[in-house]
Structures are given as structure tokens and as C-alpha cells.
Amino acid sequence: MNRINFLILFNFICVDSFYLPGLAPVNFCKKSDESDTCKSEVQLFVNRLNTEESVIPYEYNHFDFCLADETAKSPVENLGQVVFGERIRPSPYKIQFMKNETCKIVCRKTYSGDNAKDNLLLSKLRKGISLNYQHHWIVDNMPVTTCVSSEHNSQYCSTGFQMGCYSRNGKHNCGKLEGQSITQQEAYYIHNHVDLFITYHSGAKEEWGNKLNYKGGRIIAVKAKAKSIDYKGSECRPDASEMLSLPIKKLEKGSSFEILYTYSVTFIENNDVKWSSRWDYILESMPHTNIQWFSILNSLVIVLFLSGMVAMILLRTLHKDIARYNQIDNGEDAQEEFGWKLVHGDVFRPPRKGMLLSVLLGSGVQVFCMTLVTLVFACLGFLSPANRGALMTNAMMLYVMMGSPAGYVSARIYKSFGGEKWKSNILLTSMLAPGIVFGLFFIMNLVLWAKESSAAVPFSTLLILLALWLLVSVPMNFGGAFFGFRQRRLEHPVRTNQIPRLIPEQSIYTQPIPGIVMGGVLPFGCIFIQLFFILNSIWSSQMYYMFGFLLLVFIILVITCAETTVLLCYFHLCAEDYHWWWRSFLTSGFTAVYLFWYCCHYFFTKLQIEDAASGFLYFGYTLIMVFLFNLLTGTIGFFACFWFIRKIYSVVKVD
């Protein structure tokens, strides 16, 4: 078994019984054989158009393509699809199973120079072509792909295809041209013809039983090849050599321009690929798959290194310290105390801004629970790429439902600080972090509304999100806080002195800022390679499916954040600095700053975004991601340090 097969097996474990949860295979047959068990019409849906050169996607009808009948219904979209800006609409392309079509006309678009609106529509087409916007079509819940041959005779397939191509200064992005040539120095060529190649699996009686008419089959792949063809009239000729170029400037009055949209369909039988494996050809062609192994090994080496250091401290240095302290019997020996034992009377002194710290910790627990459960569901196959929008929907619903743990943890931590403003604690826990995220999201949504983008969330959906927050998450937060405040106050293993101890002058290595800056390096080193694939899936329209690896990296991140914070916390206590509360949160939380720097590096080196609106949206979404990641990693580091300090001071004899 090669590595790619192992990756797919690892990430889709136990998929024999439920490859696509909630999605059943569709049986197709010829129109003459249509029955209750199979259908003849193959529906083609169109999705939004997007590009790597802009963050702003657009709906299909934004560019004045051929539209379906007004009676055609759009499929129901879930909450995640709406928030992500997916707009799946019916198309005017009519396909019958096993019926090949050659150069079938979809519609004819005519633009007049006397109409200002027509010039605006042509301008949108030119802009879309210049920014390399891509169509995304769907057939039988499968993305329509474009496949090109790469090195070593392998094939790389990507979802979508270009809406057009352009030529500038003798260079073009039209790819391999078959029987066509580019003659103009500057031109915008619209892809007005699409060849669709639909591969199907015919099936067998022992495989599908008696439910299927054996003259039919199941679709396993849909590939497209887009062309620009200048028909020069009404005759549809798919072998024409001239390409259709859009007017570079506005149409003059009295002039007109016509685009004839056509398509061809070819059905190909392939019984070697089963329906349950139809996504493999897309997933296997994703680039840089082997780098995942390097990422995991790199992270494991860091974890082993940190675990060795922590074990050395706990089993050798710390064990000897505790044994020596516990052997002290007289007051004279007690004067010889040094290191972390000296600050036992101040180590549990409540920190400044304890209210804010407890609120951030509660919100961090909420993000941690949401992330962990989402990744577990994804590894079990419930959030596969075929189940569109399921990942985002699941994450949002889990975040709302995890309001109870957030309220409980925030209340217990705040009560341990001796806080009494329980109403303020509850309100801040339920409002602060969600309010920041929703505020940033709303501002970016205003920009998308102004740009008429498909990613703009409708006002009704915003009301649904507000209702989930205010009517579900906030009450659950109140419930968790109610039980948290009713619990007894956490009893610390040592008493706190009334007068704070003077902290000696610290060296540059034990000062707060250098320690915090160093604390985020190792956790970021565990995730930065995996982060590249995640950013590619978000901004470069690449499909992410390696949730098994992602869960493993998440576990490694948790261990690394915990061990790094414990190490630095121990060093600071040995330097007689007992201000560990905020420092433990900020040490591992500083990983989010490195995450932000990496996102900036990705923006300037990997993306080709130039317009200000797209840059604003990119960094706006990045700030949301960085803020939530800061809450996640900071909370992990705090509770690891909290457990460590309670543990070491609980086994030391203190007079």
C-alpha cells in the first residue's frame, strides 16, 4: 500500500459502512428506462466564482452568464454554506444520462453600445477574466474538475475551470491550446464552450442488488474542458480555430457584440472505480501530500525534546528539591530555603485584572471543546468534503452549545480569585469574545455587501446567528456560571501571606517579555507546516481532507503548549518571580502572534491580491482566527501551569 492510499485510509477510517453520512448514491438510467429506482436527468448546479487574486467571490449571475428557468429550484443550503458564501443555483445545462451531445446551444447574449448596462456587464466579464475567476460546477454532488498532465505522466485535477483567459504582451494564461492560436497582443478570451466528460460505473447485480436497472449506472467523475470559440454567426462549430475575444474598450453607439454559449457532453463507462472511491482521484492529486509526514515527524521530535526536559525537571531536579524541603525539621534549616519554595506564600496571590483573565479562560475552554469535538467528528467521516458546509455548521453549533463549560470555568476561576461581581463575570464571559468575533465579521460583511459579493451573509442569516448567540449560547453560559458559583471556592495547597514578597531583580532571560516571546516558538514549530495546507484550503480553493493528521497535530499542539509553559513557569518560580497567572496565559498564547506573522508572510508571498478591499477582508478574517487561536493556546498553557503549581506545592511541607 503506497503512502497516498494509507493517507486516505487513515482519514476515512471505517468508511465502508458510511462513506458519505447523510448522502446516498443516486442511480441513473436512460430516459426510456426511467423508474422509481433510477432517474434519467443529470442535474448540473453552478456555484460561486472565486479566484486566488481576490478574496471577494461572486455569484454565478453576477457575470451575466446563461441562467436557468425561473421555475427551477435551488438546493437547500445549510448555515455553513451561507456563511462561507456558497451559492448553489440550478443551471440551464440539460443533461440526459448516457445521451451524448455535440455543440448544444445554451443561450445567446447580445450587448449593444447604446445600452450603458451592457457595457457594464462586458466590463465585469473583462475584470473577471483578468483576475482569473473560476467556475465551480456540481454534478451529483461531485465537483466538476479540470485535469492537466504533470511530471512523471501523472495527472493533477483541480476543482473548477477558468471563466476565460487573457493575453498581454505576448504572454497568456490559456494553457494548452488544441488547434487554436492567439494572434492578439492584448485580448480577453471568454470561455463560451465547455466539453463535459462524465464517467460512470455501470454496476452489477451482486453489487447493487435488484434495485438498479442494469442499463444505468452511477456517476463517479465529471471533468470539463473549457474553450473560447468564435462561431461568427449562428452555426455551432466546436472545431473552430479562432477564439472569441471581448471588446477591450466600451462598445461604441450603434455597435453590438454577441456571445454564443454552447456545450458538449460525452459519457464514458469505467467499471474499475467504485462509487465509494470516486473522490480519490481528486484527493490523490492534491499537491505536497508527502510533506505531511515531515510535519508530523517534526512535531513529534519537538514533543519528545520537551517531554525529556519536563521529565528531567520533575523526576530529578524537582524531586530532589521536594525531598530536601521535606527533610527540614528546625527553624535554622528553614532559613536556607531558596528557589521556588521561597514564594509559597505568594504563588497563589490573586492576579491583577482577575476578572478579565477568568473571562478569557472561559472563552478559551469554549474554543477548545469546539475544536476537539469538531476534529473528532471530521476524523469519523461525518464532515467529509462531500458534505458541503458541514464543517462550518458543526463548528458554529458546537461553539454555541459549549457556552456551559465556558460559564462554569470562568465562574470557578473568578471565585477562586475572591471575586464577588458575579453578574459582570457572566455578562463578560457570554459577550466579550463572541462580541469581538461578531463585530469583526459584521464589519467585513458590510464590505462584501458593498462589493455585491456572494460571500455577503444575508440579513436574515445574521439574525439567525444573533439568535443562536443571544438565545442559546448566552443562556447556556448563564447556566454553567450558576453551577460554577455554587461550587465551593478552590482551596489552594498553601496559604497566601498578607504582605507581598519583594521580587528580586531578574536577569534578561527571566523577565516577562523575553519569556513570553520564547514561549510561542516551539508550539508554532509544531503546526506551521500543517498551517500551510489549511491556508491553502481557505484562500486557494484547495480541498482539505486530512483530518486525521490535523487531529494528531492538535494533540501535539496541546502537549507542546502545556510543556513549554510548565518549563518556563518553573524557571520563573526558581527566580523567585511568583507572577505566573497572566504569564502562563500569554506564554503559550503568544503562539497566535507567530500565526499572524505567518499569515502575513503567506499573503505577500503566496497570494497575488492587490486590491484594498480584498486585503482588508484577508486580514479581518485573519484577526478572527488569531484571536480564537490565542484563546485556545493561552487556556491550554494556563491550566497546565495551574495543575503543575498546585501539584508541587501540595507535596511540600510548609510551616
XYZ file of C-alpha atoms in Angstrom:
655
model
C 0.000 0.000 0.000
C 1.558 3.308 -1.057
C 1.553 6.440 1.065
C -1.380 8.120 -0.641
C -3.595 5.106 -0.133
C -2.575 4.993 3.518
C -3.440 8.679 3.921
C -6.902 8.155 2.519
C -7.390 5.028 4.633
C -6.200 6.880 7.743
C -8.501 9.837 7.202
C -11.579 7.915 6.090
C -11.354 5.054 8.561
C -14.467 2.934 8.919
C -15.982 4.384 5.735
C -17.142 1.084 4.293
C -20.470 1.448 6.055
C -20.921 5.235 5.823
C -18.666 6.853 3.255
C -20.845 9.944 2.987
C -23.056 10.312 6.045
C -26.476 11.579 5.096
C -25.788 11.176 1.362
C -26.972 8.171 -0.619
C -25.786 7.154 -4.096
C -28.045 8.122 -6.985
C -28.816 5.590 -9.680
C -29.125 6.927 -13.236
C -30.545 5.283 -16.340
C -31.694 6.168 -19.838
C -34.905 8.131 -20.192
C -36.688 5.153 -21.720
C -35.809 3.030 -18.658
C -36.613 5.670 -16.006
C -38.373 4.324 -12.910
C -38.648 4.847 -9.170
C -35.193 3.355 -8.631
C -33.315 5.459 -11.170
C -33.653 8.779 -12.937
C -32.533 9.958 -16.340
C -31.949 13.671 -15.767
C -28.461 14.594 -14.599
C -28.740 17.951 -12.873
C -25.846 20.384 -13.158
C -25.651 23.078 -10.493
C -23.475 26.173 -10.567
C -21.705 27.574 -7.509
C -19.952 30.863 -6.803
C -16.926 32.009 -8.788
C -13.704 32.784 -6.937
C -10.029 33.407 -7.570
C -6.687 33.412 -5.768
C -6.154 37.021 -6.823
C -9.082 38.338 -4.807
C -10.829 37.403 -1.562
C -14.192 38.518 -2.968
C -16.249 35.718 -4.615
C -19.235 36.416 -6.838
C -22.441 34.595 -7.587
C -22.866 32.948 -10.966
C -25.360 35.506 -12.306
C -23.032 38.424 -11.436
C -21.230 37.954 -14.768
C -24.352 37.651 -16.958
C -23.957 34.003 -17.906
C -26.841 31.872 -19.141
C -29.442 31.367 -16.424
C -31.879 28.547 -15.728
C -35.633 28.891 -15.886
C -37.233 30.888 -13.110
C -39.211 27.794 -12.128
C -36.032 25.820 -11.341
C -35.417 25.495 -7.612
C -32.091 25.890 -5.860
C -30.963 23.175 -3.435
C -31.337 23.921 0.256
C -28.155 25.377 1.747
C -27.087 24.823 5.329
C -25.809 27.522 7.667
C -22.156 26.773 6.947
C -22.631 27.147 3.191
C -24.346 30.517 3.603
C -21.658 31.853 5.947
C -18.890 30.620 3.632
C -20.581 32.301 0.678
C -21.529 29.222 -1.316
C -24.444 29.971 -3.614
C -25.551 26.800 -5.399
C -28.044 27.538 -8.163
C -29.662 25.487 -10.956
C -28.094 25.788 -14.383
C -29.553 25.917 -17.908
C -27.422 22.936 -18.990
C -29.682 19.965 -19.776
C -28.053 16.547 -19.491
C -29.677 13.145 -20.006
C -27.860 10.080 -18.745
C -25.904 8.195 -21.446
C -27.022 10.707 -24.085
C -24.039 12.343 -25.757
C -24.432 15.897 -27.002
C -22.308 17.758 -29.537
C -22.204 21.538 -29.505
C -25.587 22.183 -27.978
C -26.580 25.846 -27.693
C -27.373 27.113 -24.196
C -28.192 30.740 -24.913
C -27.124 33.782 -26.875
C -26.076 37.032 -25.196
C -26.123 40.254 -27.241
C -24.614 43.506 -25.997
C -25.375 46.888 -27.530
C -23.253 50.009 -27.410
C -26.429 52.052 -26.982
C -27.069 50.452 -23.595
C -24.873 51.553 -20.674
C -25.834 48.426 -18.730
C -24.451 46.191 -21.485
C -21.101 47.982 -21.347
C -21.065 47.474 -17.571
C -21.704 43.732 -17.995
C -18.859 43.453 -20.512
C -16.622 45.333 -18.086
C -17.440 42.771 -15.375
C -16.537 39.947 -17.761
C -13.192 41.566 -18.574
C -12.449 42.121 -14.896
C -13.362 38.528 -14.026
C -11.104 37.185 -16.773
C -8.200 39.460 -15.810
C -8.443 38.310 -12.168
C -8.682 34.655 -13.278
C -12.072 33.908 -11.709
C -13.066 30.255 -11.911
C -16.358 28.454 -12.380
C -17.339 25.828 -9.820
C -19.961 23.401 -11.084
C -21.522 20.429 -9.293
C -22.935 17.226 -10.765
C -24.356 14.532 -8.475
C -22.679 16.280 -5.526
C -19.303 15.898 -7.274
C -17.274 18.969 -8.193
C -16.584 19.371 -11.884
C -12.809 19.222 -12.271
C -10.153 20.223 -14.749
C -7.280 17.773 -15.182
C -3.862 18.509 -16.627
C -0.873 16.251 -17.122
C 2.064 16.920 -14.845
C 5.548 15.481 -14.497
C 6.141 11.724 -14.470
C 2.984 11.177 -16.576
C 0.744 11.840 -13.580
C -2.477 13.792 -13.691
C -3.346 16.744 -11.497
C -7.054 17.507 -11.120
C -8.373 20.686 -9.554
C -11.924 21.738 -8.883
C -13.367 24.351 -11.216
C -12.215 25.852 -14.501
C -11.416 29.327 -15.821
C -14.214 31.628 -16.991
C -11.770 32.924 -19.563
C -8.134 33.738 -20.258
C -6.214 36.793 -21.316
C -3.186 37.657 -23.410
C -0.848 40.524 -22.547
C 2.458 41.458 -24.135
C 2.772 38.122 -25.885
C 2.082 36.089 -22.725
C -1.167 34.300 -21.897
C -2.699 32.045 -19.227
C -4.831 29.986 -21.600
C -2.896 26.777 -21.006
C -2.520 24.226 -23.760
C -4.416 25.260 -26.900
C -5.618 22.472 -29.187
C -5.929 23.624 -32.784
C -6.148 27.276 -31.726
C -3.687 30.116 -31.595
C -3.524 33.556 -30.012
C -2.899 36.330 -32.506
C -3.583 39.466 -30.440
C -1.091 41.137 -28.100
C -3.829 42.142 -25.642
C -7.132 40.316 -25.538
C -9.727 38.875 -23.166
C -10.992 35.479 -24.335
C -14.282 34.273 -22.861
C -14.747 30.527 -22.435
C -18.106 30.143 -24.103
C -17.891 26.394 -24.822
C -17.463 23.562 -22.321
C -16.796 19.901 -23.084
C -18.125 17.740 -20.241
C -16.800 14.194 -19.809
C -18.985 12.218 -17.395
C -17.564 8.897 -16.219
C -19.984 6.367 -14.775
C -19.863 2.928 -13.183
C -22.449 0.578 -14.680
C -22.659 -1.729 -11.644
C -23.574 -5.371 -11.302
C -26.379 -7.370 -9.751
C -24.233 -8.780 -6.973
C -23.014 -5.250 -6.166
C -26.262 -3.265 -6.152
C -28.919 -5.916 -5.958
C -32.223 -5.727 -7.807
C -32.785 -2.000 -7.227
C -30.967 -0.890 -10.357
C -31.836 -1.291 -13.974
C -28.633 -2.710 -15.431
C -28.768 -0.296 -18.361
C -27.892 2.509 -15.954
C -25.122 3.358 -13.558
C -23.686 5.761 -11.005
C -21.590 8.837 -11.754
C -18.022 8.649 -10.474
C -16.322 11.648 -12.140
C -17.142 14.774 -14.133
C -14.339 16.561 -15.960
C -14.559 19.735 -18.007
C -12.507 21.298 -20.755
C -13.359 24.944 -21.404
C -12.758 26.634 -24.758
C -13.119 30.021 -26.342
C -14.697 29.721 -29.807
C -15.652 32.499 -32.199
C -18.580 30.994 -34.093
C -19.012 34.062 -36.350
C -22.718 33.589 -36.719
C -25.357 31.139 -35.587
C -23.617 27.944 -36.706
C -22.251 25.890 -33.819
C -18.809 24.577 -34.775
C -16.790 23.135 -31.840
C -13.716 22.688 -34.086
C -13.394 26.395 -34.928
C -9.819 27.632 -34.655
C -10.471 31.287 -33.815
C -11.028 32.341 -30.212
C -13.736 34.764 -29.090
C -12.203 37.989 -27.794
C -14.180 40.509 -25.779
C -14.074 44.190 -26.775
C -11.177 45.801 -24.932
C -12.961 49.164 -24.702
C -16.563 50.257 -24.397
C -18.835 49.479 -27.299
C -19.490 52.490 -29.445
C -23.036 53.587 -30.108
C -24.592 51.645 -32.936
C -22.245 48.660 -32.485
C -23.021 45.315 -30.856
C -21.271 42.202 -29.615
C -22.607 38.656 -29.342
C -21.588 35.640 -27.257
C -22.954 32.196 -28.097
C -22.682 29.774 -25.150
C -22.524 26.072 -26.036
C -21.578 22.750 -24.507
C -20.934 19.119 -25.380
C -21.441 16.008 -23.238
C -19.630 12.686 -23.511
C -20.386 9.687 -21.278
C -17.568 7.261 -20.503
C -18.035 3.876 -18.832
C -15.480 2.812 -16.223
C -16.199 -0.186 -14.019
C -12.765 -0.207 -12.366
C -13.658 2.636 -9.980
C -16.445 2.108 -7.471
C -18.835 4.827 -6.368
C -17.417 4.793 -2.826
C -13.968 5.658 -4.223
C -14.994 8.384 -6.631
C -13.384 11.197 -4.620
C -9.979 9.517 -4.649
C -8.801 10.948 -7.972
C -9.329 14.493 -6.631
C -7.808 13.896 -3.208
C -4.794 11.981 -4.513
C -3.834 14.817 -6.843
C -3.629 17.378 -4.054
C -0.048 18.720 -4.027
C 2.561 18.347 -1.282
C 0.953 15.280 0.246
C 4.275 13.798 1.343
C 5.141 16.934 3.313
C 2.507 15.868 5.846
C 4.834 13.118 7.020
C 7.648 15.595 7.560
C 5.258 17.830 9.504
C 4.272 15.031 11.864
C 7.855 13.873 12.414
C 8.993 17.432 13.016
C 6.266 17.936 15.618
C 6.986 14.609 17.318
C 10.672 15.474 17.662
C 9.760 18.742 19.385
C 7.356 16.956 21.723
C 9.924 14.304 22.619
C 12.513 17.005 23.321
C 10.139 18.929 25.578
C 8.907 15.780 27.297
C 12.511 14.827 28.079
C 13.171 18.217 29.645
C 9.964 18.125 31.680
C 10.729 14.595 32.827
C 14.229 15.663 33.844
C 12.808 18.525 35.911
C 10.038 16.518 37.525
C 11.984 13.329 38.177
C 15.386 14.773 39.066
C 15.581 18.453 39.989
C 12.084 18.894 41.372
C 12.091 15.532 43.129
C 15.362 16.388 44.891
C 14.026 19.818 45.879
C 10.890 18.351 47.410
C 12.845 15.652 49.251
C 15.240 18.254 50.672
C 12.436 20.595 51.787
C 10.525 17.782 53.463
C 13.610 16.751 55.474
C 13.836 20.194 57.127
C 12.937 19.895 60.837
C 14.264 23.008 62.574
C 13.932 26.735 62.047
C 17.617 27.224 61.268
C 17.387 24.942 58.274
C 14.249 26.762 57.154
C 16.332 29.905 56.676
C 18.251 28.088 53.949
C 15.251 27.806 51.676
C 15.789 29.050 48.139
C 14.193 28.938 44.721
C 10.538 28.176 44.188
C 9.946 27.176 47.844
C 10.571 30.780 48.948
C 7.490 32.122 47.122
C 4.999 29.615 48.567
C 3.246 32.410 50.441
C 2.680 34.474 47.294
C 2.305 31.994 44.471
C -1.498 31.853 44.820
C -1.960 35.583 45.349
C -4.847 36.689 43.044
C -3.595 38.456 39.911
C -4.443 41.899 38.705
C -7.349 42.044 36.261
C -8.545 38.685 37.540
C -11.987 39.299 36.066
C -10.584 39.627 32.527
C -8.330 36.596 32.948
C -11.211 34.390 34.095
C -13.371 35.577 31.180
C -10.632 34.788 28.644
C -10.085 31.361 30.194
C -13.792 30.553 29.989
C -13.869 31.603 26.318
C -10.721 29.555 25.688
C -12.356 26.445 27.124
C -15.291 27.053 24.794
C -12.986 27.201 21.752
C -11.023 24.146 22.934
C -14.139 21.981 23.323
C -15.483 23.118 19.952
C -12.193 22.341 18.189
C -11.705 18.932 19.762
C -15.233 17.661 19.079
C -15.213 19.048 15.528
C -11.950 17.270 14.708
C -13.223 14.000 16.161
C -16.362 14.212 14.016
C -14.263 15.054 10.973
C -11.989 12.037 11.532
C -15.020 9.759 11.719
C -16.058 10.917 8.245
C -19.089 12.994 9.196
C -17.516 16.201 7.858
C -16.087 14.915 4.585
C -15.634 17.271 1.590
C -18.751 15.779 0.005
C -20.910 17.040 2.856
C -20.736 20.695 1.860
C -20.811 23.270 4.627
C -20.972 20.590 7.319
C -17.626 21.558 8.865
C -18.573 25.206 9.360
C -22.091 24.369 10.506
C -20.815 21.831 13.012
C -18.191 24.258 14.373
C -20.682 27.080 14.852
C -23.300 24.894 16.527
C -20.705 23.334 18.834
C -19.377 26.768 19.783
C -22.887 27.794 20.756
C -23.514 24.597 22.718
C -20.219 24.876 24.599
C -21.385 28.001 26.402
C -21.997 25.970 29.572
C -18.364 24.864 30.080
C -17.252 28.441 29.383
C -19.516 29.884 32.057
C -18.634 27.173 34.574
C -14.849 27.527 34.188
C -14.964 31.322 34.206
C -17.096 31.361 37.361
C -14.892 28.898 39.245
C -11.651 30.680 38.359
C -13.118 34.076 39.207
C -14.432 32.788 42.532
C -11.001 31.355 43.355
C -9.631 34.902 42.924
C -12.045 36.096 45.578
C -14.200 37.951 43.061
C -17.725 38.946 44.022
C -19.023 40.683 40.888
C -20.617 37.531 39.543
C -23.072 39.375 37.283
C -20.257 41.183 35.480
C -18.370 37.915 35.123
C -21.303 36.147 33.500
C -22.053 39.006 31.113
C -18.435 39.411 30.038
C -17.942 35.680 29.505
C -21.007 35.446 27.291
C -20.453 38.741 25.458
C -16.766 39.662 25.186
C -15.202 37.021 22.900
C -18.341 36.324 20.802
C -18.919 40.073 20.559
C -15.415 40.695 19.200
C -15.798 37.907 16.623
C -19.287 39.006 15.561
C -18.217 42.663 15.382
C -15.284 41.901 13.073
C -17.465 39.594 10.996
C -20.180 42.241 10.650
C -17.706 44.928 9.520
C -16.305 42.617 6.838
C -19.821 41.675 5.810
C -20.543 45.359 5.155
C -17.589 45.433 2.743
C -18.875 42.308 0.991
C -22.346 43.846 0.737
C -20.847 46.947 -0.861
C -18.980 44.753 -3.371
C -22.126 42.695 -4.169
C -20.217 39.543 -3.318
C -21.786 36.128 -2.874
C -19.870 35.856 0.417
C -22.038 38.606 1.915
C -24.236 36.951 4.517
C -27.910 37.909 4.084
C -29.550 39.965 6.808
C -31.854 37.072 7.717
C -28.823 34.823 8.314
C -27.252 37.494 10.519
C -30.420 37.456 12.588
C -30.132 33.674 12.887
C -26.534 33.999 14.085
C -27.583 36.642 16.615
C -30.410 34.399 17.808
C -28.009 31.476 18.274
C -25.719 33.722 20.287
C -28.248 35.577 22.432
C -30.961 32.929 22.781
C -28.858 29.766 23.019
C -25.232 30.489 23.887
C -25.887 33.218 26.499
C -28.483 31.188 28.484
C -26.184 28.149 28.436
C -23.384 30.383 29.661
C -25.594 31.598 32.487
C -26.438 28.004 33.387
C -22.799 26.959 33.534
C -21.884 30.020 35.607
C -24.741 29.293 38.016
C -23.326 25.864 38.838
C -19.796 27.262 38.910
C -20.590 29.918 41.515
C -22.485 27.424 43.630
C -19.385 25.256 43.969
C -17.065 25.727 46.922
C -14.152 28.053 46.380
C -10.995 26.283 45.206
C -8.732 25.644 48.168
C -5.061 26.147 47.412
C -2.443 23.840 48.995
C -0.633 26.759 50.718
C -1.825 29.923 52.401
C -1.159 33.377 50.983
C 0.791 35.897 53.038
C -0.793 39.249 53.783
C 2.252 41.250 52.680
C 3.544 40.568 49.156
C 7.121 39.379 48.902
C 9.617 41.602 47.095
C 10.677 40.096 43.767
C 14.446 40.286 43.226
C 15.891 41.852 40.109
C 15.510 39.462 37.205
C 18.009 38.597 34.507
C 17.109 39.212 30.892
C 16.160 35.535 30.465
C 13.648 35.511 33.335
C 11.973 38.820 32.589
C 8.340 38.591 31.444
C 8.597 39.759 27.824
C 11.550 37.568 26.682
C 9.962 34.534 28.323
C 6.602 35.177 26.668
C 8.198 35.711 23.250
C 10.219 32.490 23.530
C 7.221 30.523 24.762
C 5.382 30.604 21.435
C 8.251 29.397 19.247
C 8.039 25.645 19.866
C 4.228 25.335 19.664
C 4.268 27.256 16.387
C 7.019 24.984 15.090
C 4.654 22.034 15.522
C 1.890 23.498 13.386
C 3.394 25.776 10.746
C 3.573 23.105 8.008
C 0.013 21.986 8.656
C -0.962 25.639 8.694
C 0.191 25.978 5.091
C -2.359 23.385 3.935
C -5.131 24.995 5.979
C -4.467 28.416 4.466
C -4.369 26.845 1.004
C -7.799 25.309 1.561
C -9.209 28.654 2.714
C -7.671 31.066 0.208
C -6.590 28.899 -2.740
C -9.729 26.734 -3.112
C -7.836 23.527 -2.403
C -9.721 20.718 -0.736
C -8.634 19.826 2.789
C -9.409 16.283 3.893
C -6.530 15.096 6.121
C -8.434 15.498 9.367
C -6.624 12.528 10.910
C -3.335 14.381 10.600
C -4.975 17.564 11.834
C -6.267 15.871 14.989
C -2.825 14.414 15.646
C -1.193 17.822 15.190
C -3.804 19.359 17.500
C -2.932 16.851 20.229
C 0.765 17.595 19.702
C -0.004 21.322 19.946
C -1.792 20.804 23.266
C 1.126 18.818 24.691
C 3.703 21.316 23.424
C 1.857 24.354 24.798
C 1.451 22.643 28.178
C 5.066 21.502 28.467
C 6.555 24.795 27.259
C 4.506 26.792 29.751
C 5.356 24.446 32.628
C 9.087 24.693 31.862
C 9.136 28.479 31.744
C 6.890 28.696 34.799
C 9.316 26.551 36.789
C 12.275 28.696 35.735
C 10.471 31.859 36.799
C 9.492 30.400 40.169
C 13.110 29.387 40.765
C 13.997 33.027 40.094
C 11.515 33.948 42.886
C 9.048 35.573 40.477
C 5.567 34.451 41.517
C 3.552 36.459 38.924
C 2.618 33.410 36.891
C -1.125 33.833 36.323
C -1.104 36.124 33.308
C 2.319 34.960 32.189
C 1.162 31.357 31.796
C -1.710 32.528 29.596
C 0.416 34.861 27.497
C 3.370 32.465 27.100
C 1.547 29.820 25.092
C -0.927 32.402 23.781
C 1.953 34.206 22.056
C 1.859 31.384 19.505
C -1.016 33.327 17.942
C 1.357 36.225 17.218
C 3.597 33.881 15.224
C 0.465 32.641 13.491
C -0.354 36.221 12.483
C 3.179 36.784 11.172
C 2.942 33.588 9.133
C -0.415 34.684 7.671
C 1.205 37.991 6.668
C 4.057 36.058 5.025
C 1.525 33.876 3.193
C -0.365 36.946 1.983
C 2.691 38.664 0.488
C 4.429 35.576 -0.949
C 1.719 33.083 -1.950
C -1.270 35.218 -2.892
C -1.487 37.751 -5.706
C -4.016 40.046 -4.052
C -3.674 43.707 -4.927
C -6.979 45.493 -4.286
C -7.511 47.145 -0.904
C -10.898 45.533 -0.196
C -9.503 42.009 -0.551
C -6.535 42.879 1.652
C -8.852 44.301 4.294
C -11.010 41.171 4.221
C -7.993 38.856 4.380
C -6.557 40.498 7.462
C -10.001 40.841 9.022
C -10.627 37.091 8.805
C -7.041 36.513 9.945
C -7.637 38.600 13.082
C -10.657 36.437 13.958
C -8.593 33.278 13.512
C -5.659 34.691 15.503
C -7.908 35.863 18.350
C -9.586 32.462 18.724
C -6.222 30.709 18.467
C -4.846 32.966 21.214
C -7.732 31.992 23.483
C -7.153 28.307 22.706
C -3.399 28.153 23.270
C -3.430 30.572 26.195
C -6.025 28.497 28.029
C -4.043 25.291 27.460
C -0.895 26.871 28.898
C -2.698 28.361 31.889
C -4.358 25.170 33.054
C -1.174 23.144 32.550
C 0.717 25.631 34.718
C -2.160 25.785 37.227
C -2.095 21.999 37.639
C 1.718 21.960 37.884
C 1.908 24.614 40.612
C -0.875 23.094 42.703
C 0.850 19.728 42.398
C 4.345 20.779 43.501
C 3.180 22.922 46.422
C 0.769 20.262 47.651
C 3.612 17.787 48.334
C 5.891 20.227 50.179
C 5.723 20.664 53.968
C 5.087 24.321 54.727
C 5.066 25.740 58.271
